[in-house]
Amino acid sequence: MRAYRRNALREDAARAKLVKVAVDGAPYLRKVDLAAHAGYAPLLRALHGMFASCLAVRGGGGGDGEGTKLVDLVTGAEYVPTYEDKDGDWMLVGDVPWK
């Protein structure tokens, strides 16, 4: 049983696409497995769960996450998810297809 669990964990790790995420002003970073989400909307819900003490999810009913915003609960400021590509440029999450 022990070897089976170890092998299963290795398989899960091989499929994982981990990225570090941070929110401006939040005192901590988190890791997110992109392979565990089917699109941008589930990813935003996961980010809300991780940073629930300082963020809320508002807007957009579409399944692709379009129009959905992460909003600071205290100031009302909207956060736009971005990522840094391999060239060091900041890109908007959602500008490229999920896959």
CSV table of C-alpha atoms in Angstrom, one decimal:
chain,number,residue,atom,x,y,z
A,1,MET,CA,0.0,0.0,0.0
A,2,ARG,CA,2.8,2.4,0.8
A,3,ALA,CA,4.5,2.0,-2.6
A,4,TYR,CA,1.1,2.5,-4.3
A,5,ARG,CA,0.5,5.8,-2.5
A,6,ARG,CA,4.0,7.0,-3.3
A,7,ASN,CA,3.6,6.2,-7.0
A,8,ALA,CA,0.2,7.9,-7.1
A,9,LEU,CA,1.7,11.0,-5.6
A,10,ARG,CA,4.5,11.0,-8.2
A,11,GLU,CA,1.9,10.7,-11.0
A,12,ASP,CA,-0.1,13.6,-9.6
A,13,ALA,CA,3.1,15.7,-9.3
A,14,ALA,CA,4.0,14.9,-12.9
A,15,ARG,CA,0.6,16.3,-14.1
A,16,ALA,CA,0.6,19.3,-11.9
A,17,LYS,CA,1.3,22.8,-13.3
A,18,LEU,CA,2.1,24.7,-10.2
A,19,VAL,CA,2.4,28.5,-10.2
A,20,LYS,CA,3.0,30.9,-7.3
A,21,VAL,CA,0.3,33.5,-6.8
A,22,ALA,CA,0.3,36.7,-4.7
A,23,VAL,CA,-2.1,39.6,-4.2
A,24,ASP,CA,-0.7,43.1,-3.7
A,25,GLY,CA,-0.9,43.9,0.0
A,26,ALA,CA,-1.5,40.3,1.1
A,27,PRO,CA,1.2,39.1,3.5
A,28,TYR,CA,1.6,35.6,1.9
A,29,LEU,CA,2.1,33.7,-1.3
A,30,ARG,CA,0.2,30.6,-2.4
A,31,LYS,CA,0.8,27.9,-5.0
A,32,VAL,CA,-2.0,27.0,-7.5
A,33,ASP,CA,-2.2,23.9,-9.6
A,34,LEU,CA,-3.5,25.1,-13.0
A,35,ALA,CA,-4.1,21.5,-14.1
A,36,ALA,CA,-6.7,21.2,-11.3
A,37,HIS,CA,-8.9,23.9,-12.9
A,38,ALA,CA,-11.0,23.7,-16.0
A,39,GLY,CA,-10.9,27.4,-16.9
A,40,TYR,CA,-10.5,31.0,-15.7
A,41,ALA,CA,-13.7,31.1,-13.7
A,42,PRO,CA,-12.8,28.1,-11.5
A,43,LEU,CA,-9.3,29.6,-11.1
A,44,LEU,CA,-10.8,32.9,-9.8
A,45,ARG,CA,-13.0,31.0,-7.4
A,46,ALA,CA,-9.9,29.1,-6.1
A,47,LEU,CA,-8.0,32.4,-5.7
A,48,HIS,CA,-10.9,33.8,-3.8
A,49,GLY,CA,-10.8,30.8,-1.5
A,50,MET,CA,-7.1,31.3,-0.9
A,51,PHE,CA,-7.3,35.0,-0.2
A,52,ALA,CA,-10.9,35.2,1.2
A,53,SER,CA,-9.8,37.4,4.1
A,54,CYS,CA,-9.1,40.2,1.7
A,55,LEU,CA,-10.9,39.5,-1.6
A,56,ALA,CA,-14.4,38.9,-3.0
A,57,VAL,CA,-15.5,37.6,-6.4
A,58,ARG,CA,-18.0,39.8,-8.2
A,59,GLY,CA,-19.7,39.9,-11.6
A,60,GLY,CA,-19.8,37.7,-14.6
A,61,GLY,CA,-21.9,34.7,-14.9
A,62,GLY,CA,-20.1,33.2,-17.9
A,63,GLY,CA,-18.2,30.0,-17.6
A,64,ASP,CA,-15.1,31.5,-19.1
A,65,GLY,CA,-14.5,34.0,-16.3
A,66,GLU,CA,-15.1,37.0,-18.6
A,67,GLY,CA,-16.4,39.9,-16.6
A,68,THR,CA,-15.5,38.3,-13.3
A,69,LYS,CA,-13.5,40.5,-10.9
A,70,LEU,CA,-11.6,40.0,-7.7
A,71,VAL,CA,-12.5,42.9,-5.4
A,72,ASP,CA,-10.7,44.1,-2.3
A,73,LEU,CA,-13.3,44.0,0.6
A,74,VAL,CA,-12.0,47.0,2.4
A,75,THR,CA,-11.2,49.5,-0.4
A,76,GLY,CA,-13.4,48.2,-3.2
A,77,ALA,CA,-10.4,48.2,-5.6
A,78,GLU,CA,-10.7,45.7,-8.4
A,79,TYR,CA,-7.8,43.3,-9.0
A,80,VAL,CA,-7.0,42.1,-12.5
A,81,PRO,CA,-5.2,38.7,-12.5
A,82,THR,CA,-1.9,39.0,-14.4
A,83,TYR,CA,1.1,36.7,-15.0
A,84,GLU,CA,4.7,37.2,-16.0
A,85,ASP,CA,5.6,35.4,-19.1
A,86,LYS,CA,8.9,33.8,-19.9
A,87,ASP,CA,10.1,37.1,-21.5
A,88,GLY,CA,9.4,39.0,-18.3
A,89,ASP,CA,6.3,40.8,-19.8
A,90,TRP,CA,3.1,41.2,-17.7
A,91,MET,CA,0.1,39.7,-19.4
A,92,LEU,CA,-3.6,39.7,-18.5
A,93,VAL,CA,-5.0,36.4,-17.5
A,94,GLY,CA,-7.8,35.5,-19.8
A,95,ASP,CA,-6.3,37.1,-23.0
A,96,VAL,CA,-5.2,33.7,-24.2
A,97,PRO,CA,-7.3,30.6,-24.4
A,98,TRP,CA,-7.3,28.5,-21.2
A,99,LYS,CA,-5.5,25.4,-22.7
